[in-house]
Coordinates of C-alpha atoms and ligand atoms in Angstrom, one line a residue:
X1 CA 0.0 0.0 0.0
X2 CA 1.2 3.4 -0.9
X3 CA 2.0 6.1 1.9
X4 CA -0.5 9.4 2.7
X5 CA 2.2 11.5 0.6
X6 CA 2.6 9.2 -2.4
X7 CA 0.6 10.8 -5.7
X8 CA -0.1 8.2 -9.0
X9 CA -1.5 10.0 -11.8
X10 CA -2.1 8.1 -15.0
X11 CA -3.9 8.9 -18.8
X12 CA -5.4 6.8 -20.7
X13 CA -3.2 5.3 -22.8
X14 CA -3.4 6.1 -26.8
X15 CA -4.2 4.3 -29.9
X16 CA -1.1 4.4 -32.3
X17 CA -2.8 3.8 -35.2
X18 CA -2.9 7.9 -36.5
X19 CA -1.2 10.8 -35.2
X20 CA -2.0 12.5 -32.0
X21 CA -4.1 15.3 -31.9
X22 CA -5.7 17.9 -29.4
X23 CA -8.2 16.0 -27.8
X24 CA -5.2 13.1 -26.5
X25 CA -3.3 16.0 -26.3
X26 CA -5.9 17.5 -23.9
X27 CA -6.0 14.7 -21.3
X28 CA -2.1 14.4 -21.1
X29 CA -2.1 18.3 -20.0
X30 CA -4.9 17.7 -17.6
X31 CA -3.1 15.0 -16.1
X32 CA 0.2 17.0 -16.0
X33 CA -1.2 19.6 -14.1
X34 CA -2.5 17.4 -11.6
X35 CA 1.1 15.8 -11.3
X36 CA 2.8 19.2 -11.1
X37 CA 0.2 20.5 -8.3
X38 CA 0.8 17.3 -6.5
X39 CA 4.6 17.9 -6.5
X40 CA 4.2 22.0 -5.4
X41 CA 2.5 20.0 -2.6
X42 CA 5.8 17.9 -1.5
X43 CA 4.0 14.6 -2.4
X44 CA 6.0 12.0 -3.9
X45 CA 4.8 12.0 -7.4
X46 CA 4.7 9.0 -10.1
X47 CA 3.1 9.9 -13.7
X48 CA 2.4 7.7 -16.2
X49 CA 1.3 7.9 -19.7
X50 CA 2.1 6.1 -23.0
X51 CA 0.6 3.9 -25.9
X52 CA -1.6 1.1 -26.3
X53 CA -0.5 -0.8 -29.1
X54 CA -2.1 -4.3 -29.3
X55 CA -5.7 -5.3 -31.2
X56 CA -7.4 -4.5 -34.1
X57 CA -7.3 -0.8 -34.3
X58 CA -3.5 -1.2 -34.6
X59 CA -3.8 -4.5 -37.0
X60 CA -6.4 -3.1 -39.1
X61 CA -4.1 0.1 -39.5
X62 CA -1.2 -1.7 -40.2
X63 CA -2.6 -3.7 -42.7
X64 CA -4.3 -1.1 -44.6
X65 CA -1.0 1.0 -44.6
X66 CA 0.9 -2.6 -45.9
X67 CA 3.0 -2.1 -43.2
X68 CA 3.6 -5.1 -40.4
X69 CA 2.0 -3.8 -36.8
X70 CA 5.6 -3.4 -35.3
X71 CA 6.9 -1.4 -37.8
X72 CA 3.8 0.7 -37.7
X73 CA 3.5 0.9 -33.7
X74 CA 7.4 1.7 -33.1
X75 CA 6.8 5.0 -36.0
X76 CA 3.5 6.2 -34.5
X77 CA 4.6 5.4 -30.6
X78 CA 7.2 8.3 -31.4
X79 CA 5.0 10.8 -32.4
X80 CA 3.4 10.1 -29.6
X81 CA 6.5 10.1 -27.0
X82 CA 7.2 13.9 -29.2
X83 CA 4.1 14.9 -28.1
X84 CA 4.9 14.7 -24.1
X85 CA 7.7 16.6 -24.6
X86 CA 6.0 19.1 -27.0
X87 CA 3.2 19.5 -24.3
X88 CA 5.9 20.0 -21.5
X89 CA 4.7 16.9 -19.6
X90 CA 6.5 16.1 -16.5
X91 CA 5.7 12.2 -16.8
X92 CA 8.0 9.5 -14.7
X93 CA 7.7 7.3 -17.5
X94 CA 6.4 6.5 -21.3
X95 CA 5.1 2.9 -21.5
X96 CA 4.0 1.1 -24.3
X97 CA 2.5 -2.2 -23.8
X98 CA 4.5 -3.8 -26.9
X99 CA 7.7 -3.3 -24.3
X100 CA 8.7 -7.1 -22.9
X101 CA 8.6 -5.4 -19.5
X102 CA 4.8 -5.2 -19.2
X103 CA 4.2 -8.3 -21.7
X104 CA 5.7 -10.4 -19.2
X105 CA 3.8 -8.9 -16.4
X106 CA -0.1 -8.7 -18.2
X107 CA 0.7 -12.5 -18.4
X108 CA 1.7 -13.0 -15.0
X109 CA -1.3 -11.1 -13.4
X110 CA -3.7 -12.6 -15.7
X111 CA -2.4 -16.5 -15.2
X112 CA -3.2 -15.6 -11.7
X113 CA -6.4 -14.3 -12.2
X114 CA -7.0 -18.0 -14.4
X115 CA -5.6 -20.0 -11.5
X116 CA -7.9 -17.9 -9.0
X117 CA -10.8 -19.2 -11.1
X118 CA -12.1 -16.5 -12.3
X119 CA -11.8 -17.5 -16.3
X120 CA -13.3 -20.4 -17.9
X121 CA -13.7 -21.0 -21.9
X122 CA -16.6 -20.0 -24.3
X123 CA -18.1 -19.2 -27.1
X124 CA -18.8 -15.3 -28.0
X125 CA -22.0 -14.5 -30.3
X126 CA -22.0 -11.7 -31.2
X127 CA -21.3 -8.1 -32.7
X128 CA -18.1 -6.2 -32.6
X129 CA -16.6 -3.3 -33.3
X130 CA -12.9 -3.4 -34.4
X131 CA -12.5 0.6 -34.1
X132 CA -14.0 0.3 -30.2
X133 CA -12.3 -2.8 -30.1
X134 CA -15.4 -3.4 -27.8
X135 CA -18.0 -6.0 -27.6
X136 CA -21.5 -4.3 -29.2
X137 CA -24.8 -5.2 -27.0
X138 CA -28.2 -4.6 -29.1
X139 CA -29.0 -1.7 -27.2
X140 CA -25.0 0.0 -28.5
X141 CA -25.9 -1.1 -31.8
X142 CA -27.1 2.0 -34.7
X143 CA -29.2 1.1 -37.8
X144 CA -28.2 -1.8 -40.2
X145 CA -25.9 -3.3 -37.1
X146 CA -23.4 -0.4 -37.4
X147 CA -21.5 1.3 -34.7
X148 CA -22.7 4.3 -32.8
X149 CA -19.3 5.7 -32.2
X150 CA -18.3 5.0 -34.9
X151 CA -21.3 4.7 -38.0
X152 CA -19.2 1.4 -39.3
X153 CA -20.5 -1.5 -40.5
X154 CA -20.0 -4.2 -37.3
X155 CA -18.4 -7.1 -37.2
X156 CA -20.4 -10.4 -36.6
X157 CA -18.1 -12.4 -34.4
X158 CA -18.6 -15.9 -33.2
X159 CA -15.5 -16.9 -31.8
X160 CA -13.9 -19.2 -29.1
X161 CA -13.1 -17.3 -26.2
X162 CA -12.1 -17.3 -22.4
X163 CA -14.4 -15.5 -20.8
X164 CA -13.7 -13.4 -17.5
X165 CA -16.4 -13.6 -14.9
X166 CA -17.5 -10.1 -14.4
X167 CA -20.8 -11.1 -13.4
X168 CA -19.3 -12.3 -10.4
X169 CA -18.1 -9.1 -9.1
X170 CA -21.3 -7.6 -9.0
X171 CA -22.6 -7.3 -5.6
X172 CA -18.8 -5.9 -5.1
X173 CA -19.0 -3.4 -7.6
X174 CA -22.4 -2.5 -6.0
X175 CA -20.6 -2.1 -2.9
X176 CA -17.6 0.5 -4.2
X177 CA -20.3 2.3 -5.6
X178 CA -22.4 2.5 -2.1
X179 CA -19.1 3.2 0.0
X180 CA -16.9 5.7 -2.3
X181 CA -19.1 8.5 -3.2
X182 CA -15.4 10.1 -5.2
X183 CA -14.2 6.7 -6.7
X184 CA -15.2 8.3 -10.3
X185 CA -15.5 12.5 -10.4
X186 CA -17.1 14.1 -11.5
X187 CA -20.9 13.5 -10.1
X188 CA -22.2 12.9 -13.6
X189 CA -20.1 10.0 -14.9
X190 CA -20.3 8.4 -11.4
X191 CA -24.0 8.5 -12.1
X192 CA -23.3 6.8 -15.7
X193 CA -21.5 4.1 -14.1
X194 CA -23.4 3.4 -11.6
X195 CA -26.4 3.4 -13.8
X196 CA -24.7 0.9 -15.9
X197 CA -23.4 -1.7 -13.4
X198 CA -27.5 -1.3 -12.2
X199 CA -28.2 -2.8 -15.6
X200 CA -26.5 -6.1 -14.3
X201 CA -23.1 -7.3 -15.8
X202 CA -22.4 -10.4 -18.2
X203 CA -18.9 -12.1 -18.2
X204 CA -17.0 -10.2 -20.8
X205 CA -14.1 -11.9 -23.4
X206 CA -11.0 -11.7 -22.0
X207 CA -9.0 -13.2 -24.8
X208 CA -9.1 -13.1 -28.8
X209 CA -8.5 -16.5 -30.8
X210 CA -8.8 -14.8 -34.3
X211 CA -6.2 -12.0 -33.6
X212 CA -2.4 -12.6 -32.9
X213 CA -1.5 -8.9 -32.7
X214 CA -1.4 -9.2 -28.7
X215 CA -0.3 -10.6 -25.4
X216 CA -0.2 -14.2 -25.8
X217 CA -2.5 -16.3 -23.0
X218 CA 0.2 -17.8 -21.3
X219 CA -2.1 -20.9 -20.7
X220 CA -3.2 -21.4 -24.3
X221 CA -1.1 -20.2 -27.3
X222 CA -3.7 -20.1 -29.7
X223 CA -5.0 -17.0 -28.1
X224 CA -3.8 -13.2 -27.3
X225 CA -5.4 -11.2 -24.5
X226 CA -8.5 -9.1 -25.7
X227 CA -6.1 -5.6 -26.1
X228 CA -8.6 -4.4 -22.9
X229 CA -7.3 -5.7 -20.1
X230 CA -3.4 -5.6 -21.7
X231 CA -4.1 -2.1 -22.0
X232 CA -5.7 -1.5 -18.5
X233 CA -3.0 -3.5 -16.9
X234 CA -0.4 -0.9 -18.3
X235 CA -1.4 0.9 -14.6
X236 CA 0.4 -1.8 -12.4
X237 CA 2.9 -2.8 -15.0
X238 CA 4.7 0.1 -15.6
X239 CA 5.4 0.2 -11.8
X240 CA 7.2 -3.4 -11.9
X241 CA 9.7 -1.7 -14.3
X242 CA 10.1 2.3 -15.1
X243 CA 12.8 2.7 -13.0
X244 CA 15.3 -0.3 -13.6
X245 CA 16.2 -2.9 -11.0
X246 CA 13.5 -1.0 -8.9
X247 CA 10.3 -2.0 -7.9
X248 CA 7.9 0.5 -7.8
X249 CA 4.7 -0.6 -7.0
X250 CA 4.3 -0.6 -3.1
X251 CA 5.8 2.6 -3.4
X252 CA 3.0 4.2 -5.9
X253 CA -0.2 1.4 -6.1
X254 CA -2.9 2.5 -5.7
X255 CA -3.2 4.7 -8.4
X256 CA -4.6 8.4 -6.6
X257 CA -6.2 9.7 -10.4
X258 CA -6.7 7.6 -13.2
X259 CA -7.4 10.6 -16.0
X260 CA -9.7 9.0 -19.1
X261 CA -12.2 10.3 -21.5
X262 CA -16.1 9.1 -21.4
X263 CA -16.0 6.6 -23.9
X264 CA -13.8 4.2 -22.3
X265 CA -15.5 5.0 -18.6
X266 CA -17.3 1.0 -18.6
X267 CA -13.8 0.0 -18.8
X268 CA -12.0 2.0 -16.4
X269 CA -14.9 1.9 -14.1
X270 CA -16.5 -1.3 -14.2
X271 CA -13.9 -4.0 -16.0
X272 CA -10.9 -2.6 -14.3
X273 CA -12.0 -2.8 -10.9
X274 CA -13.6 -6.1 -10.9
X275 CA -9.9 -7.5 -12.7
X276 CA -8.1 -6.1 -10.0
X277 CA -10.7 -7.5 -7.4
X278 CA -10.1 -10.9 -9.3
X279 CA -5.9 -10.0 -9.0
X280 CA -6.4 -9.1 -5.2
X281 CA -5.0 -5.8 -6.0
X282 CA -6.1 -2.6 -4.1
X283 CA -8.4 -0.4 -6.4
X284 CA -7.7 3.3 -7.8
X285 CA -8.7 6.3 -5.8
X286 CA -10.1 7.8 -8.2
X287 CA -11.8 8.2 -11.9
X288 CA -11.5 11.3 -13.5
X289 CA -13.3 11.7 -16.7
X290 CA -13.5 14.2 -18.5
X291 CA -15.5 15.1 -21.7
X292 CA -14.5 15.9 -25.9
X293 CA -13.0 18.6 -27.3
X294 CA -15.2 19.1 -31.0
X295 CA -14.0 20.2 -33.8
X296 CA -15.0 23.1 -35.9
X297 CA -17.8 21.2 -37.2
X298 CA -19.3 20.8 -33.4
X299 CA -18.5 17.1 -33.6
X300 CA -16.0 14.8 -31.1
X301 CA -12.6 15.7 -32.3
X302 CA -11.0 12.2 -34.1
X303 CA -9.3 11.0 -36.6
X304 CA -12.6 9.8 -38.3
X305 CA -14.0 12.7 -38.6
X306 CA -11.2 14.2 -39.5
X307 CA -12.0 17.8 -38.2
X308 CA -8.4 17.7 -35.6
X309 CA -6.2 20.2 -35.0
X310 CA -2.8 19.3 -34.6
X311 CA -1.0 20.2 -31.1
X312 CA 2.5 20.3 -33.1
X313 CA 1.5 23.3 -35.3
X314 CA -0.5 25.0 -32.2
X315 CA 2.3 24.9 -29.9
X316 CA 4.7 26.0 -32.6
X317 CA 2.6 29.0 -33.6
X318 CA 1.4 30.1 -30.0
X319 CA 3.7 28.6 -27.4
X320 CA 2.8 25.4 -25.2
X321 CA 1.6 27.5 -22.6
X322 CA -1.1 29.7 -24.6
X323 CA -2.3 26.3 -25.8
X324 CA -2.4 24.5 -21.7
X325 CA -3.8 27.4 -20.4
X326 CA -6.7 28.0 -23.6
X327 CA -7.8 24.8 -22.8
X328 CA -9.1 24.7 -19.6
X329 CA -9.8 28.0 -19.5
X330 CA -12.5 27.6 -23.1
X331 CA -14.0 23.6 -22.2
X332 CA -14.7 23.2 -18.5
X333 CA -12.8 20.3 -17.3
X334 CA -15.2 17.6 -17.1
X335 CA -17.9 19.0 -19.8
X336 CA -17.3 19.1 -23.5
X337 CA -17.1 21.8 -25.6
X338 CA -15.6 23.1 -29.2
X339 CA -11.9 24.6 -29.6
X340 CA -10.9 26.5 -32.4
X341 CA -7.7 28.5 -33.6
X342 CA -9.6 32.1 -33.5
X343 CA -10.9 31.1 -29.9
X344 CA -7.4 30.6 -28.7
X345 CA -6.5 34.2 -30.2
X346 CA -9.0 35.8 -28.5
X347 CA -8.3 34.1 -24.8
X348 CA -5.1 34.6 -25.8
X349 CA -5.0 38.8 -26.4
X350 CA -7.7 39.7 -23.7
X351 CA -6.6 37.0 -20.6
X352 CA -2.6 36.4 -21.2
X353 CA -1.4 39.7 -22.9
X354 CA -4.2 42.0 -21.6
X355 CA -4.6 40.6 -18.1
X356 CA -1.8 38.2 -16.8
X357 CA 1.1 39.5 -19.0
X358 CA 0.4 43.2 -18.5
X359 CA 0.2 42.5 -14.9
X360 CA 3.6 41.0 -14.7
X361 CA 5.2 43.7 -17.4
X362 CA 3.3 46.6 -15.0
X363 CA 4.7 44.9 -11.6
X364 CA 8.5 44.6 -13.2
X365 CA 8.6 48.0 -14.8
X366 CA 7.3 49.5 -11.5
X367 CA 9.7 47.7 -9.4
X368 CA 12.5 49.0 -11.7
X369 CA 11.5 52.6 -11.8
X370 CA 10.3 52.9 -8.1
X371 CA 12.5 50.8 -5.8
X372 CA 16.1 50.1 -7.9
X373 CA 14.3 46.6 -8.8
X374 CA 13.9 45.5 -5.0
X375 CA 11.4 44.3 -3.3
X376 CA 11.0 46.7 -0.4
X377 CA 11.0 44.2 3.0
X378 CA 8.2 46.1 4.7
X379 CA 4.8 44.9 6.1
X380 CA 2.3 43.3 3.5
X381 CA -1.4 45.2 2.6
X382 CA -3.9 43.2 4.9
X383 CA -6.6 44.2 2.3
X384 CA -4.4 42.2 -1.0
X385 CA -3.2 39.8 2.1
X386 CA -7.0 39.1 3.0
X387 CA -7.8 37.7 -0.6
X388 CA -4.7 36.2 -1.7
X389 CA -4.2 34.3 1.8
X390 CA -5.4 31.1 1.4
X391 CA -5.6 30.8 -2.5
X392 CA -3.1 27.6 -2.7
X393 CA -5.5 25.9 -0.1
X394 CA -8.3 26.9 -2.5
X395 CA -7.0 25.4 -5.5
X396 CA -5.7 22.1 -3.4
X397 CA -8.8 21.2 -2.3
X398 CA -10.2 21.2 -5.9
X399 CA -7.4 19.8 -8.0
X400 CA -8.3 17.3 -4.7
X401 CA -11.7 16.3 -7.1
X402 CA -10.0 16.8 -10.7
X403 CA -11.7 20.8 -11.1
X404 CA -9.1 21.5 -13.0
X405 CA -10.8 24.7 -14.7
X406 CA -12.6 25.8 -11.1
X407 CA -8.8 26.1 -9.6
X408 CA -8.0 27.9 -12.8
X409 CA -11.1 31.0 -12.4
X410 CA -10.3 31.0 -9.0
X411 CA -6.5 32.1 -9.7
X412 CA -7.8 34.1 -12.3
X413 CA -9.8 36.0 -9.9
X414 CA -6.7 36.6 -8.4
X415 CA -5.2 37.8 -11.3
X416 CA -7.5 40.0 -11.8
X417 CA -7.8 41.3 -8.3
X418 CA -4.3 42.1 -8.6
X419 CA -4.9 44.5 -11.9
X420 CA -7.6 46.6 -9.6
X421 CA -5.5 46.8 -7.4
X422 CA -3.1 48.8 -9.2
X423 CA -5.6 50.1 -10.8
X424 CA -7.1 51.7 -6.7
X425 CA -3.4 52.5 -5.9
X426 CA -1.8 53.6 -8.7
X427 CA 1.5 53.8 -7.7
X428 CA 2.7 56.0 -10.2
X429 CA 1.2 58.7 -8.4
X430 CA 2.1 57.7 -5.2
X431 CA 5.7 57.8 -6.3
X432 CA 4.8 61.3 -7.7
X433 CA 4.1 62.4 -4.3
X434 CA 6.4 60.3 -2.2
X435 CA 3.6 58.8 -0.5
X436 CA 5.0 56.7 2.1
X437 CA 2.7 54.2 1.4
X438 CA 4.5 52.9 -1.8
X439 CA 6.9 50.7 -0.4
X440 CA 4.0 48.4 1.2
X441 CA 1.7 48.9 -1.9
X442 CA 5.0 47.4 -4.5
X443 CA 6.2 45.1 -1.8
X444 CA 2.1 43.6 -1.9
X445 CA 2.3 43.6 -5.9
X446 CA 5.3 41.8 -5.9
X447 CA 4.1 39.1 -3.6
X448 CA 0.8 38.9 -4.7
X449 CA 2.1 38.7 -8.8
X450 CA 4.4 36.1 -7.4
X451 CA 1.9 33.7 -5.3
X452 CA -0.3 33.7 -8.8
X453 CA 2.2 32.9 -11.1
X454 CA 3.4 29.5 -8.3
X455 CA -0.6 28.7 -8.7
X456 CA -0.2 29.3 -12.3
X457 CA 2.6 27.0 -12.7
X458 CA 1.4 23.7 -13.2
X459 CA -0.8 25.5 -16.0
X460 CA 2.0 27.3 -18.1
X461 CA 5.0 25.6 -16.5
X462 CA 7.5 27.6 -18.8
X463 CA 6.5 31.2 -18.9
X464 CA 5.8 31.4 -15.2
X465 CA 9.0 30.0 -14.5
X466 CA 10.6 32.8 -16.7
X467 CA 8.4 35.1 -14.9
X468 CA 9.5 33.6 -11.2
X469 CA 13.4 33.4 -12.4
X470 CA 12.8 37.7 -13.4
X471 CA 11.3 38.4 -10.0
X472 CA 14.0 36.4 -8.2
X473 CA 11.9 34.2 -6.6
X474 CA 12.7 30.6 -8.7
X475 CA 11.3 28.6 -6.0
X476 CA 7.7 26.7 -7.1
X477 CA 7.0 25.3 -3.9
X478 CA 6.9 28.7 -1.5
X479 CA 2.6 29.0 -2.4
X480 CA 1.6 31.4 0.6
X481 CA 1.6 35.1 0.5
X482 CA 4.0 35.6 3.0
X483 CA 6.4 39.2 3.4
X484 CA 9.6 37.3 3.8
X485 CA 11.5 35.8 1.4
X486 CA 12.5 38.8 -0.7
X487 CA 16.0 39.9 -0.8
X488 CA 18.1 40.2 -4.2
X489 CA 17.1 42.5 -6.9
X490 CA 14.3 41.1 -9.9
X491 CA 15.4 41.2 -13.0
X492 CA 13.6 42.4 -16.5
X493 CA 11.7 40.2 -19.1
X494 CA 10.5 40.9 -22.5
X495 CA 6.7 41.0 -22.7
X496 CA 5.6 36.9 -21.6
X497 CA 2.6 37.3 -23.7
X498 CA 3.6 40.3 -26.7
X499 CA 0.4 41.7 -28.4
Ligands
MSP501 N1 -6.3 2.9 -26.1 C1 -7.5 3.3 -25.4 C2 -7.3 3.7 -24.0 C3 -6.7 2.6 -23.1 S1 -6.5 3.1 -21.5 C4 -6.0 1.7 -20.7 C5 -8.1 4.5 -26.2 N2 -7.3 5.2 -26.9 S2 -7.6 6.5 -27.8 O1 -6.4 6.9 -28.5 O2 -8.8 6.2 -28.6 O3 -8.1 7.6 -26.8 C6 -7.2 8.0 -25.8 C7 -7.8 9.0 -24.9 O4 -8.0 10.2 -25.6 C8 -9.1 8.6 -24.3 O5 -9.2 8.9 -22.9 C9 -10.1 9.4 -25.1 O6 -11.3 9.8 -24.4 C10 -9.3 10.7 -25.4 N3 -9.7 11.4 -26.5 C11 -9.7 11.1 -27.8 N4 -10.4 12.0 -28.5 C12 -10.8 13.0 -27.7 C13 -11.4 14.2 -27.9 N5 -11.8 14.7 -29.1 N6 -11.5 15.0 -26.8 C14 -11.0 14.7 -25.6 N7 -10.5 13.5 -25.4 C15 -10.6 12.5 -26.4 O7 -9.3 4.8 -26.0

């Protein structure tokens, strides 16, 4: 069992058959915020994200390209493991389940999950969709036995199988859904869950005889595991080996956030915990789903209906932190919602240049011109102190639930508190008259332009740590408004966000 401080945060893990786009690139940032919050908070931090590369959608991509799945997994996994970087993720590790590492290990927790009794062999009638790679009940099935996710024609399959007992884990399930009101956040998709364990669970396939593209069932050659529960398992695997010749697991397990979109919630929140009931692991914390980025055209951003926008060409026209902070500031975390080049200009000229950047230019320049670029060590505004004290506690408590765009308003508040207040004190005229009551009013500024930009860091990790190194504050972890601390003289920066 992990300790009180440990932090696990995982994403879903992403299909290599096309290139990324916005909507994985979305949940990788949400995730990367949580991670970098969680660290600012002195927890000991593990997170995960990667590439699911077994199963038809892979196969069925390979094939049509001519090319064989490895060679068509190790080029798209790369694109994929640019992205992170291009995103300015702070993952631990980058697994993809084609490495031997978690092979061996999705085989060793599943022959145990055999032995336990919890498998037996059958015969699966039925529908299937290889873009889903999920198993299509009447009731998920469109017009003309297509998919609904999808509008393809379906697969009829009728196919030897072994067969997981999910049904068993019912009254269990029932029971994590009675007990842990926060297992899956927000309220919503708990209520989607729950709603469809109530419908009353059927064993589900846990292994593929007509695919070889997978993790071979240790107990039967002829088939592969069903790329599910490979790719679920990628969770406890890559703790068994990201950090060579150490084993991570009791360190990190259970998993604090699991980070997923609403399409794959059955799996995350019904299959996956009943598997790791059947493995006698300890279950996540928590579910965190959040909901689609759309296109231009108002539909789910995908490849299939080809209406994405690349995160590549965003983030080399606007920066990485325009995009991170455009995000969450235009969809709500947790709802869905459209994104569009001309709405990230506008967020981008009124919030970051007009608001947050002219803030930090204003505070700089005044700090130069009033005070030889020191902080004046004098006593702190109690009217600034009274609404900035407190704001890291604020945003803790709901990066605590996954409110990823309620801890953003609530810093932006702050931000803009910070612009009136200028604004009510203008120091400029202060200095005109010598008031003696500029030192406390720049001193405040300072402080309170600093104690944003830490909240703001695990949004826009790179300008606000420009913005910290010019104030000569560096450190990301002192979060309170405090008066001590200053000392050295701050430093000047080109506009953060230039018009
Ligand atoms: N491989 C599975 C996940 C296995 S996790 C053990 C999969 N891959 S995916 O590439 O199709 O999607 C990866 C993640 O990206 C999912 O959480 C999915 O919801 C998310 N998104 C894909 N398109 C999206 C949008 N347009 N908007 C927001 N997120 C979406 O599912």
């Amino acid at each position: 069992m992990s300790g009180a401080r440990s932090f696990y945060a995982t994403t879903a893990i992403d299909y290599v058959n096309g290139a990324p786009h916005l909507g994985h690139a979305y949940e990788k940032i949400a995730t990367d915020i949580l991670a970098r919050n969680a660290r600012q908070r002195g927890r000991d931090v593990f997170f995960l994200t990667g590439t699911d590369e077994h199963g038809e959608p892979v196969a069925d991509a390979a094939a049509a390209e001519g090319v064989s799945p490895q060679e068509l997994v190790d080029r798209n996994a790369e694109r994929f493991r640019a992205l992170t970087g291009a995103l300015g993720l702070s993952n631990d590790f980058f697994i993809r389940t084609t490495d031997a590492g978690h092979v061996e290990r999705v085989q060793q927790v599943l022959q145990r999950v055999y032995d336990a009794g919890h498998v037996y062999l059958g015969t699966y009638e039925g529908w299937y969709c290889p873009r889903c790679a999920d198993f299509k009940t009447e009731a998920d099935t469109g017009p003309g036995n297509t998919c609904l996710i999808h509008g393809i024609a379906l697969d009829r399959h009728s196919e030897e199988n072994y067969f997981f007992r999910l049904s068993a884990f019912q009254a269990q399930l029932e029971d994590l859904f009675a007990t842990r009101p926060d297992f899956v956040l927000p309220r919503h998709q708990f209520n989607a869950a729950h709603a469809f364990l109530g419908g009353g669970l059927t064993d589900v396939s846990l292994t593929r005889k007509e695919l070889t593209w997978g993790v071979p069932v240790p107990w039967d050659s002829g088939h592969v595991f069903y790329v599910w529960f490979d790719a679920l398992l990628n969770y406890v695997t890559a703790l068994g080996y990201a950090e060579p010749g150490t084993d991570l697991t009791a360190r990190f397990w259970p998993a604090t956030f699991h980070v997923i979109g609403k399409d794959i919630l059955k799996f995350h929140t019904i299959y996956w915990p009943a598997l790791l009931m059947a493995a006698e692991l300890e279950l996540p914390r928590h579910v965190w789903v959040h909901g689609f980025l759309f296109g231009p055209d108002g539909e789910k951003m995908s490849k299939s209906a080809g209406n994405v926008l690349d995160p590549f060409e965003v983030i080399d026209e606007f920066g990485v932190d325009v995009l991170r902070h455009y995000l969450f500031r235009e969809v709500t975390a947790g709802q869905d919602g459209p994104v569009s080049l001309d709405g990230l200009r506008t967020r981008y000229a009124t919030e970051l240049a007009n608001e947050y950047g002219n803030l930090a230019s204003r505070t700089l320049n005044m700090l130069e011109r009033y005070s030889s670029r020191t902080v004046p060590a004098v006593a702190l505004d109690p009217a600034l102190a009274s609404d900035l004290d407190g704001l890291a506690a604020r945003v803790d408590g709901l990066l605590d639930r996954a409110e990823i765009s309620t801890a953003l308003e609530e810093i932006w508040q702050s931000v803009r508190r910070l612009n009136r207040y200028v604004e009510e004190k203008a120091p400029w005229q202060l200095a005109r008259n010598d008031d003696p009551a500029l030192p406390a009013v720049l001193a405040s500024l300072a402080e309170g332009l600093r104690v944003v930009t830490v909240a703001l860091h695990p949004y826009m990790p790179t300008k606000t740590a420009d913005l910290l190194r010019a104030l000569g504050r560096p450190d990301v972890h002192a979060r309170e408004f405090a008066e001590n601390g200053w000392g050295g003289v701050t430093g000047s920066l080109p506009p953060l966000f230039p018009k």
